[in-house]
Coordinates of C-alpha atoms in Angstrom, one line a residue:
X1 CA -11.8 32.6 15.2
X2 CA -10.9 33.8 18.6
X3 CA -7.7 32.3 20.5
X4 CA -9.5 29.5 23.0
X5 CA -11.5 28.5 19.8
X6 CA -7.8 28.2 18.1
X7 CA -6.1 26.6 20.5
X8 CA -9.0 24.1 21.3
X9 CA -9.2 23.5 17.2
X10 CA -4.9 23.0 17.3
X11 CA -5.6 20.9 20.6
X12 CA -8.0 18.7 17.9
X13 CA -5.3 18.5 14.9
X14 CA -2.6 18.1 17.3
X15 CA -4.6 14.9 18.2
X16 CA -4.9 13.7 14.3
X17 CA -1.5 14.0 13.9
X18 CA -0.5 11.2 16.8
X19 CA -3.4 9.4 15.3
X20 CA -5.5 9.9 18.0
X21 CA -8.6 9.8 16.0
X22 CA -11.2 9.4 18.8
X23 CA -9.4 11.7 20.7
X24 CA -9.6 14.3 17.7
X25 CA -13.2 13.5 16.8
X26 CA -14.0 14.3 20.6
X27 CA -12.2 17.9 20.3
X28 CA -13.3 18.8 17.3
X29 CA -17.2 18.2 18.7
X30 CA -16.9 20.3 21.8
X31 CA -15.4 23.3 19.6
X32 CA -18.8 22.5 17.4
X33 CA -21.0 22.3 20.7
X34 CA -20.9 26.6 21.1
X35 CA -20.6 26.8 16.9
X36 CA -20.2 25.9 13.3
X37 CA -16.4 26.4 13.0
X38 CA -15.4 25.1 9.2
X39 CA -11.9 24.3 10.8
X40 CA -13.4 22.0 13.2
X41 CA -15.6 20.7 10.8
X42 CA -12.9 19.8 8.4
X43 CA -10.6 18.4 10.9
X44 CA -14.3 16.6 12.0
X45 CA -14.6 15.0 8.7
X46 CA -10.8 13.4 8.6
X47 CA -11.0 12.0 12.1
X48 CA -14.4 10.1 10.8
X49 CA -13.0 9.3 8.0
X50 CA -9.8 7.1 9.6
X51 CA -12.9 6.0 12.2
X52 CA -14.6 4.3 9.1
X53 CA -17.9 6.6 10.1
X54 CA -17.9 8.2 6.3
X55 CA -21.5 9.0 6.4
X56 CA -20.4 11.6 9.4
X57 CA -17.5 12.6 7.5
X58 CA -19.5 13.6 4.2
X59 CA -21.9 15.4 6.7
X60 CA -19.3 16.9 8.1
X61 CA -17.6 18.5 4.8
X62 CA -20.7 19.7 3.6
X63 CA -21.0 21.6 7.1
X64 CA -17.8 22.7 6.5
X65 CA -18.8 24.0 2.8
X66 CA -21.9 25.8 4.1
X67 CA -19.9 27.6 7.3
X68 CA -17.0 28.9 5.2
X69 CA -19.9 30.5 2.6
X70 CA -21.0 31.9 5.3
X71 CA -17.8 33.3 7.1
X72 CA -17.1 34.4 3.3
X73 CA -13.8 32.2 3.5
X74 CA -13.3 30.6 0.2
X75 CA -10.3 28.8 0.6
X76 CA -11.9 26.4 3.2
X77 CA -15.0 26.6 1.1
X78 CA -13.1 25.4 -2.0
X79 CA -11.7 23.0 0.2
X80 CA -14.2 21.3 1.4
X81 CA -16.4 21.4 -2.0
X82 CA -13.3 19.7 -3.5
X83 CA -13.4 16.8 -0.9
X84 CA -16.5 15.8 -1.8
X85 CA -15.5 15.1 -5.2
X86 CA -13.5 12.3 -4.2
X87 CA -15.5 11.2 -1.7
X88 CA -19.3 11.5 -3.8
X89 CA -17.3 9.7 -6.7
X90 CA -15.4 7.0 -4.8
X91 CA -17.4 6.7 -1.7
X92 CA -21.1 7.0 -3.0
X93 CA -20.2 6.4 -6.4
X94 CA -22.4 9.4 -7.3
X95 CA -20.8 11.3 -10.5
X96 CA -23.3 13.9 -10.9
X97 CA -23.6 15.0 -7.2
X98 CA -19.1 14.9 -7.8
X99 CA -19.0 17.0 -10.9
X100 CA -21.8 19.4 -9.1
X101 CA -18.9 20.2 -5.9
X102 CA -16.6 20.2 -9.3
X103 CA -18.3 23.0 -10.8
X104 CA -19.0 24.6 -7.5
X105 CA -14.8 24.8 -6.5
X106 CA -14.0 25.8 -10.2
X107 CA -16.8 28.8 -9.3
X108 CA -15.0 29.6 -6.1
X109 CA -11.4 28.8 -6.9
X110 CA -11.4 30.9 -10.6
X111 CA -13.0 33.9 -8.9
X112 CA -11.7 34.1 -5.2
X113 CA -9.0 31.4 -4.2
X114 CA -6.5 30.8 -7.5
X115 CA -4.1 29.4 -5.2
X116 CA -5.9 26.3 -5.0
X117 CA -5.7 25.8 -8.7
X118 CA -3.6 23.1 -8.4
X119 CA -6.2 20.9 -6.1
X120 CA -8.8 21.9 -8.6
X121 CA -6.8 20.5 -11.4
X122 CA -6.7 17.0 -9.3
X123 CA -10.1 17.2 -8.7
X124 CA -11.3 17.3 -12.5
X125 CA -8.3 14.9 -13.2
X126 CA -10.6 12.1 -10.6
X127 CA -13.9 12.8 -12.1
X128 CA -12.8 12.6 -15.9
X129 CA -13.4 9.2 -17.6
X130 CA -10.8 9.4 -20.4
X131 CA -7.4 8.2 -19.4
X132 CA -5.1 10.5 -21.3
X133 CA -7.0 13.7 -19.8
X134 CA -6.8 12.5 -16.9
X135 CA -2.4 12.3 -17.5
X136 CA -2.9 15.5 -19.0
X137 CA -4.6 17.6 -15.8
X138 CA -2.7 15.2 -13.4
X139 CA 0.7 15.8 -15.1
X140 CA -0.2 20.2 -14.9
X141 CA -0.7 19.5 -11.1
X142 CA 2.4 16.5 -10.8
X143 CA 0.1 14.3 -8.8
X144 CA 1.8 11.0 -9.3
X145 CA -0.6 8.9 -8.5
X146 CA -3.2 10.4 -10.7
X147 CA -0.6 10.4 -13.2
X148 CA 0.2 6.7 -12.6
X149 CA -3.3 5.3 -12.7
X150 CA -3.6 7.2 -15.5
X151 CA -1.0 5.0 -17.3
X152 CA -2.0 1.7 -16.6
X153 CA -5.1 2.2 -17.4
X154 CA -3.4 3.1 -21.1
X155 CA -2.0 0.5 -20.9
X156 CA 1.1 2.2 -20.2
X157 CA 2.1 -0.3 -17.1
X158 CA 6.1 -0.2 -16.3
X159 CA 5.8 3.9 -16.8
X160 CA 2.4 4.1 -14.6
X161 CA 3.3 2.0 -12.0
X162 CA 6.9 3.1 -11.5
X163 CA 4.8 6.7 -10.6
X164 CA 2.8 4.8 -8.2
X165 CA 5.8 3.2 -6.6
X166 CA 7.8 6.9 -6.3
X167 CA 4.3 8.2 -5.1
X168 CA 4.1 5.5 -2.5
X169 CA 7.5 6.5 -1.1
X170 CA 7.2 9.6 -0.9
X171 CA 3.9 8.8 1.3
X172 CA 5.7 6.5 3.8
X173 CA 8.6 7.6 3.6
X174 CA 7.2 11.0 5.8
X175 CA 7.4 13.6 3.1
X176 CA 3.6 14.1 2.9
X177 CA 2.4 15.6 6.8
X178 CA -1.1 14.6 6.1
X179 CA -1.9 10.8 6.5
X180 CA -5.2 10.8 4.1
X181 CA -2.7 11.4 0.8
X182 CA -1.2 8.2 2.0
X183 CA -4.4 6.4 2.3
X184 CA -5.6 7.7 -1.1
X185 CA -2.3 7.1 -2.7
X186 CA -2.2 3.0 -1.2
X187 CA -6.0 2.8 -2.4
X188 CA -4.8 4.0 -6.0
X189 CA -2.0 1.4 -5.9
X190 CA -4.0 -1.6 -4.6
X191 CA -6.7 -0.8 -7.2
X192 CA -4.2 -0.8 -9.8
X193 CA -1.9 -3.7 -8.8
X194 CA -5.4 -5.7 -7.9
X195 CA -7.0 -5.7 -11.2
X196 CA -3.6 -6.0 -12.9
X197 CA -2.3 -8.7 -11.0
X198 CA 0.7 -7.5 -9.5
X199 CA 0.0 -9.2 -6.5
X200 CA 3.6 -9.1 -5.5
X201 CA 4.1 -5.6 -5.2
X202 CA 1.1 -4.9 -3.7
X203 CA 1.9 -7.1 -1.0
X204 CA 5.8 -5.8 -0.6
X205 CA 4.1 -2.3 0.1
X206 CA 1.6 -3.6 2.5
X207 CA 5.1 -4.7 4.0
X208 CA 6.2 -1.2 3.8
X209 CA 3.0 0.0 5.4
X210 CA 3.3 -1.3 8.7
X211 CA 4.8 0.9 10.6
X212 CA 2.3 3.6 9.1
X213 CA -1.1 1.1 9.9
X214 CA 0.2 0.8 13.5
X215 CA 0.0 4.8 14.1
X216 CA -2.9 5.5 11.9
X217 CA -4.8 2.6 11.4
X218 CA -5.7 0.9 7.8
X219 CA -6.0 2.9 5.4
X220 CA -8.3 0.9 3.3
X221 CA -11.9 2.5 4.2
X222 CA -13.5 3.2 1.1
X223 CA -15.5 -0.4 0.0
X224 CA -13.3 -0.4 -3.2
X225 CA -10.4 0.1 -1.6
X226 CA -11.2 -2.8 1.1
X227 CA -12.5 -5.0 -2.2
X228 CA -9.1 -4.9 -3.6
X229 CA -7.1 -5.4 -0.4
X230 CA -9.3 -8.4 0.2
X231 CA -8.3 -9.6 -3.2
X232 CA -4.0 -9.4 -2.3
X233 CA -5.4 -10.9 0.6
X234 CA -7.4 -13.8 -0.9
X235 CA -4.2 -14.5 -3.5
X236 CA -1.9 -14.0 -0.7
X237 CA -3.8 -17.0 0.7
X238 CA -4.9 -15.3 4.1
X239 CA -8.4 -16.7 3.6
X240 CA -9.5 -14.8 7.2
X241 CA -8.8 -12.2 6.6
X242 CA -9.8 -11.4 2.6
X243 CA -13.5 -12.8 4.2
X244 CA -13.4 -10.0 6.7
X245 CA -12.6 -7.2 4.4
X246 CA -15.0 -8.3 1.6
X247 CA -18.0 -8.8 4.1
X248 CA -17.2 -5.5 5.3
X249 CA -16.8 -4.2 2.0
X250 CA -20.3 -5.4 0.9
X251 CA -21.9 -4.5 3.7
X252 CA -20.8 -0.6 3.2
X253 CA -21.6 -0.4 -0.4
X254 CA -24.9 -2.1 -0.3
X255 CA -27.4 0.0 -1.6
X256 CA -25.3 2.8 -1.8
X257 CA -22.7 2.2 -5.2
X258 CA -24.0 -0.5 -7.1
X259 CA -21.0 -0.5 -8.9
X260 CA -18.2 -1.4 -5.8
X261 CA -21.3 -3.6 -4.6
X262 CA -21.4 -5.8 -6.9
X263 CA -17.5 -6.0 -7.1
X264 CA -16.9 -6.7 -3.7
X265 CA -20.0 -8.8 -3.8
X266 CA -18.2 -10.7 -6.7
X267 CA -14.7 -11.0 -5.1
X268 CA -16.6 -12.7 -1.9
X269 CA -18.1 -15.1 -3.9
X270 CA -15.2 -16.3 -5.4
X271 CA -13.6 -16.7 -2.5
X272 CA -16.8 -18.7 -1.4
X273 CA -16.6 -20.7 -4.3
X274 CA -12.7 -21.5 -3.4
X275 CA -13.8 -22.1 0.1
X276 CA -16.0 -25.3 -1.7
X277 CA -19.3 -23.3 -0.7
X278 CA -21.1 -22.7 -4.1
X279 CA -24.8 -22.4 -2.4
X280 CA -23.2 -19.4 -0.5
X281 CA -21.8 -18.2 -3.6
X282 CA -24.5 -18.2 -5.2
X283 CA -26.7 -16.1 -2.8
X284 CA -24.2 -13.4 -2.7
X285 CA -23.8 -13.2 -6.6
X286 CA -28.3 -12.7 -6.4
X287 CA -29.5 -10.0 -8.7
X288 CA -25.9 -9.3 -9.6
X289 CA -25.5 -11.7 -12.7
X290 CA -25.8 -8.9 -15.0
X291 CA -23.0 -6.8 -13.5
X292 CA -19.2 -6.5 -15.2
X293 CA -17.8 -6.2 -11.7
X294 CA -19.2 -9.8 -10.9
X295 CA -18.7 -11.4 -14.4
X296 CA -15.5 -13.9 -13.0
X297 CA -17.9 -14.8 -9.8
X298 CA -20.8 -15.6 -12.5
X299 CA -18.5 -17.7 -14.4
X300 CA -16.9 -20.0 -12.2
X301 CA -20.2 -20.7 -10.3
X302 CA -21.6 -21.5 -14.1
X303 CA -18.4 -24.3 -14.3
X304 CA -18.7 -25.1 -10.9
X305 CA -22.4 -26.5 -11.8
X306 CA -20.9 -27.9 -14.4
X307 CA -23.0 -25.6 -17.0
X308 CA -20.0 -24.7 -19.4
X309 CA -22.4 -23.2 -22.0
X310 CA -23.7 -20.4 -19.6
X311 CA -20.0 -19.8 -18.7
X312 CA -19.2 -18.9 -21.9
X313 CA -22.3 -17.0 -22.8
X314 CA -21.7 -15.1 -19.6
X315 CA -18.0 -14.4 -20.2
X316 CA -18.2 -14.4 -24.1
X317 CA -20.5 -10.9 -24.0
X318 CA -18.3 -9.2 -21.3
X319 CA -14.8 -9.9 -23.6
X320 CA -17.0 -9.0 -26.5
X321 CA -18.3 -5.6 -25.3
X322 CA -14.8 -4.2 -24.2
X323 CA -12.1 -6.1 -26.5
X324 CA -9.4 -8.9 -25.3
X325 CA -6.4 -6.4 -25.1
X326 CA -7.3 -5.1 -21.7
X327 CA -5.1 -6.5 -18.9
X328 CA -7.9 -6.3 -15.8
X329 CA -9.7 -8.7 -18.3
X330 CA -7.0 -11.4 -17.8
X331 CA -9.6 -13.0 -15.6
X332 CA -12.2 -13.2 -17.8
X333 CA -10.4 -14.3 -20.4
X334 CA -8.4 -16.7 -19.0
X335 CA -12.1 -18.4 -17.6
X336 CA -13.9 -18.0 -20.7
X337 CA -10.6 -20.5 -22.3
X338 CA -11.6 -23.2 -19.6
X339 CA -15.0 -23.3 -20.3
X340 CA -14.2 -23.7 -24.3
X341 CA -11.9 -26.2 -23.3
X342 CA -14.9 -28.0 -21.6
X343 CA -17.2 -27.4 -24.5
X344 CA -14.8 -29.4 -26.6
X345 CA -13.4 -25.9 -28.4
X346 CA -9.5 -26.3 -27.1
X347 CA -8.2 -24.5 -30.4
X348 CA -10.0 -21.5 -29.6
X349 CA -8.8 -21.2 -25.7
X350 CA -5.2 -22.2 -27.0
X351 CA -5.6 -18.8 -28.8
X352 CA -6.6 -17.5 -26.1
X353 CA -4.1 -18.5 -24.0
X354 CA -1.7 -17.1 -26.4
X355 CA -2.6 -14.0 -26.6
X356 CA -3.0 -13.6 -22.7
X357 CA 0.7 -14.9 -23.0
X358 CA 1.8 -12.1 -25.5
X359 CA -0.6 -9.6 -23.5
X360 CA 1.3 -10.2 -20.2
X361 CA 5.0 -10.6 -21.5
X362 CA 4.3 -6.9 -23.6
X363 CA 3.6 -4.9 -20.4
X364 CA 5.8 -7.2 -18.0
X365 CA 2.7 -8.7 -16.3
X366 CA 4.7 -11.8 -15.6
X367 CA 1.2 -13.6 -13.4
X368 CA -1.1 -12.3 -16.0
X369 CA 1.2 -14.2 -18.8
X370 CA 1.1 -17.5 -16.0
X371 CA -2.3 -17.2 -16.2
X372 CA -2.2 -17.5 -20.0
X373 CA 0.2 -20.7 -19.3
X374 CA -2.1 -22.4 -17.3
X375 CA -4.5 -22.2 -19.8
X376 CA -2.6 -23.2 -22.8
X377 CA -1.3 -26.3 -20.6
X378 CA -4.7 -27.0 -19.9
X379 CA -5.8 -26.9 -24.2
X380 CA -2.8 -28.9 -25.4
X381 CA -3.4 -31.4 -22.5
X382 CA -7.2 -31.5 -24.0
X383 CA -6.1 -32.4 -27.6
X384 CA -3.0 -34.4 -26.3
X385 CA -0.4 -32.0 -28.3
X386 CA 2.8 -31.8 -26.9
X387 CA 4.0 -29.0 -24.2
X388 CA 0.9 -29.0 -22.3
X389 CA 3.4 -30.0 -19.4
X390 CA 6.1 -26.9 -20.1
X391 CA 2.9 -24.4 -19.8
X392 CA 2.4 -25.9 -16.6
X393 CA 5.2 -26.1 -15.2
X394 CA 5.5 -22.6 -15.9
X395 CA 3.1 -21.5 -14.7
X396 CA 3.3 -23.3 -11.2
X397 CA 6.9 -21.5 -11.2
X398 CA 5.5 -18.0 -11.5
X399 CA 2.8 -18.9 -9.1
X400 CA 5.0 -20.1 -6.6
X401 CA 7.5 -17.3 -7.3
X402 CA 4.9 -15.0 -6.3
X403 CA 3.6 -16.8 -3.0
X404 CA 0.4 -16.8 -4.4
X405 CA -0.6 -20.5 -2.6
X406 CA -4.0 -21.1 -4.0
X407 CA -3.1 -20.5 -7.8
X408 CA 0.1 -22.8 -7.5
X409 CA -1.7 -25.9 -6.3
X410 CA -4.2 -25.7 -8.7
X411 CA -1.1 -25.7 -11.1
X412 CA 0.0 -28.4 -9.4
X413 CA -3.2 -30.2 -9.5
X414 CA -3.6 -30.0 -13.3
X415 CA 0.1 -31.4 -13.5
X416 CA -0.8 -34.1 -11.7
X417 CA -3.6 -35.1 -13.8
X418 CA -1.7 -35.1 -16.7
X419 CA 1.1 -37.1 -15.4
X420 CA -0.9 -39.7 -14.1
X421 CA -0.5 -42.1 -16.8
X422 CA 2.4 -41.0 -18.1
X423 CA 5.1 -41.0 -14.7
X424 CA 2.7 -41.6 -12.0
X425 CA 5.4 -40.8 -9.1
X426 CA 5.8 -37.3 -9.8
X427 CA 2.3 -37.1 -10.1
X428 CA 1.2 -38.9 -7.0
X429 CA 3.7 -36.0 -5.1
X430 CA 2.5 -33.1 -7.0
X431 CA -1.1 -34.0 -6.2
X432 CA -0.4 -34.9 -2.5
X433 CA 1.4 -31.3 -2.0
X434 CA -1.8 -29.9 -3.4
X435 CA -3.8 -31.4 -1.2
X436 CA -1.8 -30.1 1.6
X437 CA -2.1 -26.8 0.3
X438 CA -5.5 -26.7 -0.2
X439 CA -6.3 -28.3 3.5
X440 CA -4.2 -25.1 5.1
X441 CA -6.1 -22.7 2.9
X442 CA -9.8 -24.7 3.5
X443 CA -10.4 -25.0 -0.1
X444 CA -12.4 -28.4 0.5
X445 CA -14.2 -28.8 -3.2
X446 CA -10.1 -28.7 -4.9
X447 CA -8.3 -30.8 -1.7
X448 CA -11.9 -33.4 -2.6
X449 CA -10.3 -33.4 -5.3
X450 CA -6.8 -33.9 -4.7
X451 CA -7.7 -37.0 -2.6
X452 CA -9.8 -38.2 -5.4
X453 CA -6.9 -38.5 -7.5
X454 CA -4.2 -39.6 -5.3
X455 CA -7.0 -42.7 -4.5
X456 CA -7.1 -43.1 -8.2
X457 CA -3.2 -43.6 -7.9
X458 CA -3.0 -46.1 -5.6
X459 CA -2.2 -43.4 -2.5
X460 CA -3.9 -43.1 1.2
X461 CA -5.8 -39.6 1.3
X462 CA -7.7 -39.8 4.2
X463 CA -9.0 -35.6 4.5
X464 CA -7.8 -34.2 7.6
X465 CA -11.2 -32.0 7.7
X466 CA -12.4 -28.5 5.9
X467 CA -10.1 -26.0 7.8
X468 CA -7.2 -27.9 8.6
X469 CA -7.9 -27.6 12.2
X470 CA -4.7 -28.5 14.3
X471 CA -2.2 -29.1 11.3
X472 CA 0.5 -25.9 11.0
X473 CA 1.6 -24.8 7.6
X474 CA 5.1 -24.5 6.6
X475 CA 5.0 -20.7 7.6
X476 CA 3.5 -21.2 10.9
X477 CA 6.2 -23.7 11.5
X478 CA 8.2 -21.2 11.2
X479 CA 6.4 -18.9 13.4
X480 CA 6.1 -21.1 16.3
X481 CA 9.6 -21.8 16.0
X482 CA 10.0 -18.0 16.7
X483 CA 7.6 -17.8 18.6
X484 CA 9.7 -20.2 21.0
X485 CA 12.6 -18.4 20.9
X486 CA 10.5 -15.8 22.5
X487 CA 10.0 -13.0 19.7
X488 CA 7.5 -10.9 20.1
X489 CA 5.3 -10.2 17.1
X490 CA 7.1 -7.0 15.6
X491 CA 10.6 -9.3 15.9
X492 CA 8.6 -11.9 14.2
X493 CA 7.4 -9.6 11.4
X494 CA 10.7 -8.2 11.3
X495 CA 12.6 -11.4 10.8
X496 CA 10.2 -12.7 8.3
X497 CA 9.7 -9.7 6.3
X498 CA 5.7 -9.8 6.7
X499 CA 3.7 -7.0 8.1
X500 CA 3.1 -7.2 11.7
X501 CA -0.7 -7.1 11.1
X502 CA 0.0 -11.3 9.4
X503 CA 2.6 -12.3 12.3
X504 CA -0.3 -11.7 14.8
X505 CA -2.5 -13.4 12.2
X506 CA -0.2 -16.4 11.9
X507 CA 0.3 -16.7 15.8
X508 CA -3.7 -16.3 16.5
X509 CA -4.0 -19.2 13.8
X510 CA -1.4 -21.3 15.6
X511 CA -2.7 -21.2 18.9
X512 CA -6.5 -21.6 17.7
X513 CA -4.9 -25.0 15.9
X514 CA -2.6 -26.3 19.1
X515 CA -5.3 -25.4 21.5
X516 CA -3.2 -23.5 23.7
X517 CA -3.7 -20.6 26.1
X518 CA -1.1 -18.6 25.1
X519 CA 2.6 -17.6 24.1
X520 CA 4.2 -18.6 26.6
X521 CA 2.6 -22.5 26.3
X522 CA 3.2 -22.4 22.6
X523 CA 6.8 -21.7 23.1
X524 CA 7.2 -24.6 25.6
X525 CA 5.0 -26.7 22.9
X526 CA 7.9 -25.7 20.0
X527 CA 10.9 -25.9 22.5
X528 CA 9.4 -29.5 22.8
X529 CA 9.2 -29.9 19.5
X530 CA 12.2 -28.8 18.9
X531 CA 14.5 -31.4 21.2

């Protein structure tokens, strides 16, 4: 490569590391206008890749792949043959076409570039299915993220996940130069605190990853990836956005991986489903009631058309085929309990519910063990034994503990039911905070429902409409409020301890509610409010 190529190609990486990725993507072409230059088709691939153009970037690396052959580079050859591991296995969900680049960098790497042996060892540690192989090659290379998923999916969750969390600093904390092993260690740690339900410390390092996501941009590219941030987002009640991310999500897989299709396919619809939209729920889970990935979606559309015996045919066969001891089946199970329950079985989902309990409380899965409370409230309640009301209770605790807004006033709305008869005070507030809860998040099927029984208790409940327009939550209250003491949205995030990506969520909601033009109107609006 002669000098003005060089500096051309450094003018290009220069670029990607202010994350200038348009501005990288345009130097890296013109170098590529006069010539196949595998440095400028590598450094091509990573710009696309942050663009969210990832059919470009595989193109790209296999460019890359067949310029280095030629140029008889290896180590850029190797390179790029071990990017498209990840990104055939994860991206395309293609194993075969990732296990043929595998065998093609183990060629290269064993005969002509051992140095890379360690970025080998990671590869083979991706594209293996068993768990403690996986540890084994990722521990040789001390990848802690590979490590870490690794261990939870062992079962191993305090020792895999305190890997994940070291990992995770390391990445923000600027010890890693290359922004992609931060992306693809956040994607690891939203897949596993996503299907684990440790929605809370997902969302303290989405915190953490601010600063990061305003230089680089989200990291979340791959459909899985923007599947399971659209799940924190959907528990973290910021309905918005999760519906953004998951169209987006199922829009890029779509007949491409059936397999991170059908799960983001089956995350959207049951966010449709708590949106009080089953029709549209139902066309999005289409040709998909087959898949694992969809199996909760399929479920609770089943016992939202009130067909209990198809719930728990559906949901019976998925526990049935992998076992009850798994933690990402928490879901499942916890669904398969409700429709027994309705099917007149309560002694069966009580054991359920108890073993989801002991599940959770082993491997310190405290949401996983509220979701086992919930359940068991809900059996006793069914058979009228006594503690129903404890398991509840609980259960709303965690659930509100963990700001997870949706989960907590259905708790709240099962309490209510069962303390209508017997103190129907508490259980007139209970069901009036749900309702409220429900309004700000547009769940209009469960705040229908709310209403219903706040009627039933002699209490007005007039709906104030699907999505709430106009009324501010408690945390947009408290947003306007700063908002008026003119903070600008980083201060706001700052203050609050929210990334600054949900303060300008939470100030675009409030002004869309008030009507207003702008800041400067809203503040007058609070300072009005305020005296």
């Amino acid at each position: 490569m002669d000098s003005d190529v060089e500096s051309r190609v450094g003018a290009g990486f220069e670029a990607m590391a202010s994350g200038d990725w348009t501005g990288a993507r345009d130097a890296f072409a013109a170098v590529l206008g006069e010539g196949e230059v595998p440095e400028a088709l590598l450094g091509l691939a990573n710009a696309c890749y942050w663009l969210g153009d990832l059919p470009a970037m595989m193109q790209s690396l296999e460019r890359a792949y067949a310029a280095a052959r030629r140029r008889a580079d290896p180590v850029l050859a190797a390179a790029a043959a071990l990017s498209l591991v990840g990104y055939h296995k994860q991206f395309m969900g293609n194993v075969a076409a990732a296990r043929g680049w595998l065998a093609r960098a183990a060629r290269i790497v064993e005969a002509e570039a051992p140095q890379l042996r360690g970025e080998l060892l990671g590869g083979t540690a991706f594209v293996t299915d068993d768990p403690v192989e996986s540890e084994r090659l990722a521990r040789e290379l001390l990848a802690m993220t590979a490590v870490g998923g690794a261990l939870v999916q062992q079962g191993r969750v305090a020792d895999g996940m305190a890997l994940l969390d070291e990992a995770m600093a390391g990445a923000f904390g600027g010890e890693c130069g290359d922004p992609l092993t931060a992306a693809h260690a956040s994607c690891m740690t939203m897949l596993v605190c996503s299907s684990h339900f440790d929605i809370e410390r997902a969302t303290q390092w989405l915190q953490a990853m601010d600063r990061f996501i305003g230089r680089y941009g989200c990291p979340f590219l791959y459909a899985e990836c923007r599947t399971h941030y659209g799940r924190v987002l959907f528990e973290n009640g910021d309905w918005d956005a999760a519906d953004r991310f998951l169209t987006e999500a199922v829009a890029m897989s779509r007949g491409i991986t059936p397999a991170s299709h059908a799960l983001a396919s089956g995350t959207l619809a049951e966010l449709r489903l708590a949106q009080g939209r089953p029709e549209e729920a139902a066309r999005v889970l289409e040709g998909l009631e087959g898949r694992a990935e969809a199996v909760v979606a399929v479920g609770t559309l089943h016992l939202a058309r009130n067909e209990p015996s198809l719930a728990a045919a559906v949901l019976r066969r998925r526990v049935d085929a992998v076992g009850s001891g798994r933690l990402d089946l928490a879901a499942v199970i916890e669904l398969l309990g409700q429709a027994e329950i309705t099917l007149g079985a309560s002694d069966t989902a009580a054991g359920r519910a108890r073993a989801l309990i002991e599940l959770g409380t082993a491997h310190d899965c405290h949401l996983i063990a509220a979701h086992g409370r919930r359940l068991l409230g809900h059996a006793l309640a069914a058979t009228g034994a006594a503690g129903a009301r404890g398991q509840l209770e609980a259960a709303l605790l965690a659930f509100t503990q963990a700001e997870i807004p949706y989960r907590a006033a259905q708790s709240r709305l099962s309490l209510a039911r069962l303390l209508r008869q017997a103190d129907p005070a508490v259980a007139a507030a209970e069901a009036r905070t749900a309702l409220t809860a429900f309004e700000d998040l547009g769940a209009g099927r469960d705040a229908d429902a709310a209403a219903a029984l706040l009627r039933e208790l002699g209490v007005r409940a007039a709906r104030r409409g699907p999505k709430n327009s106009g009324r501010l939550t408690k945390r947009e209250q408290e947003v306007l409020g700063l908002v008026g003491e003119g903070l600008s949205n980083p201060e706001i995030a700052e203050r609050l301890f929210i990334s600054r990506k949900t303060a300008e969520h939470h100030v675009a909601r409030i002004l869309a509610k008030l009507g207003v033009r702008g800041r400067a109107e809203a503040a007058r609006l609070a300072a009005s409010i305020s005296s």
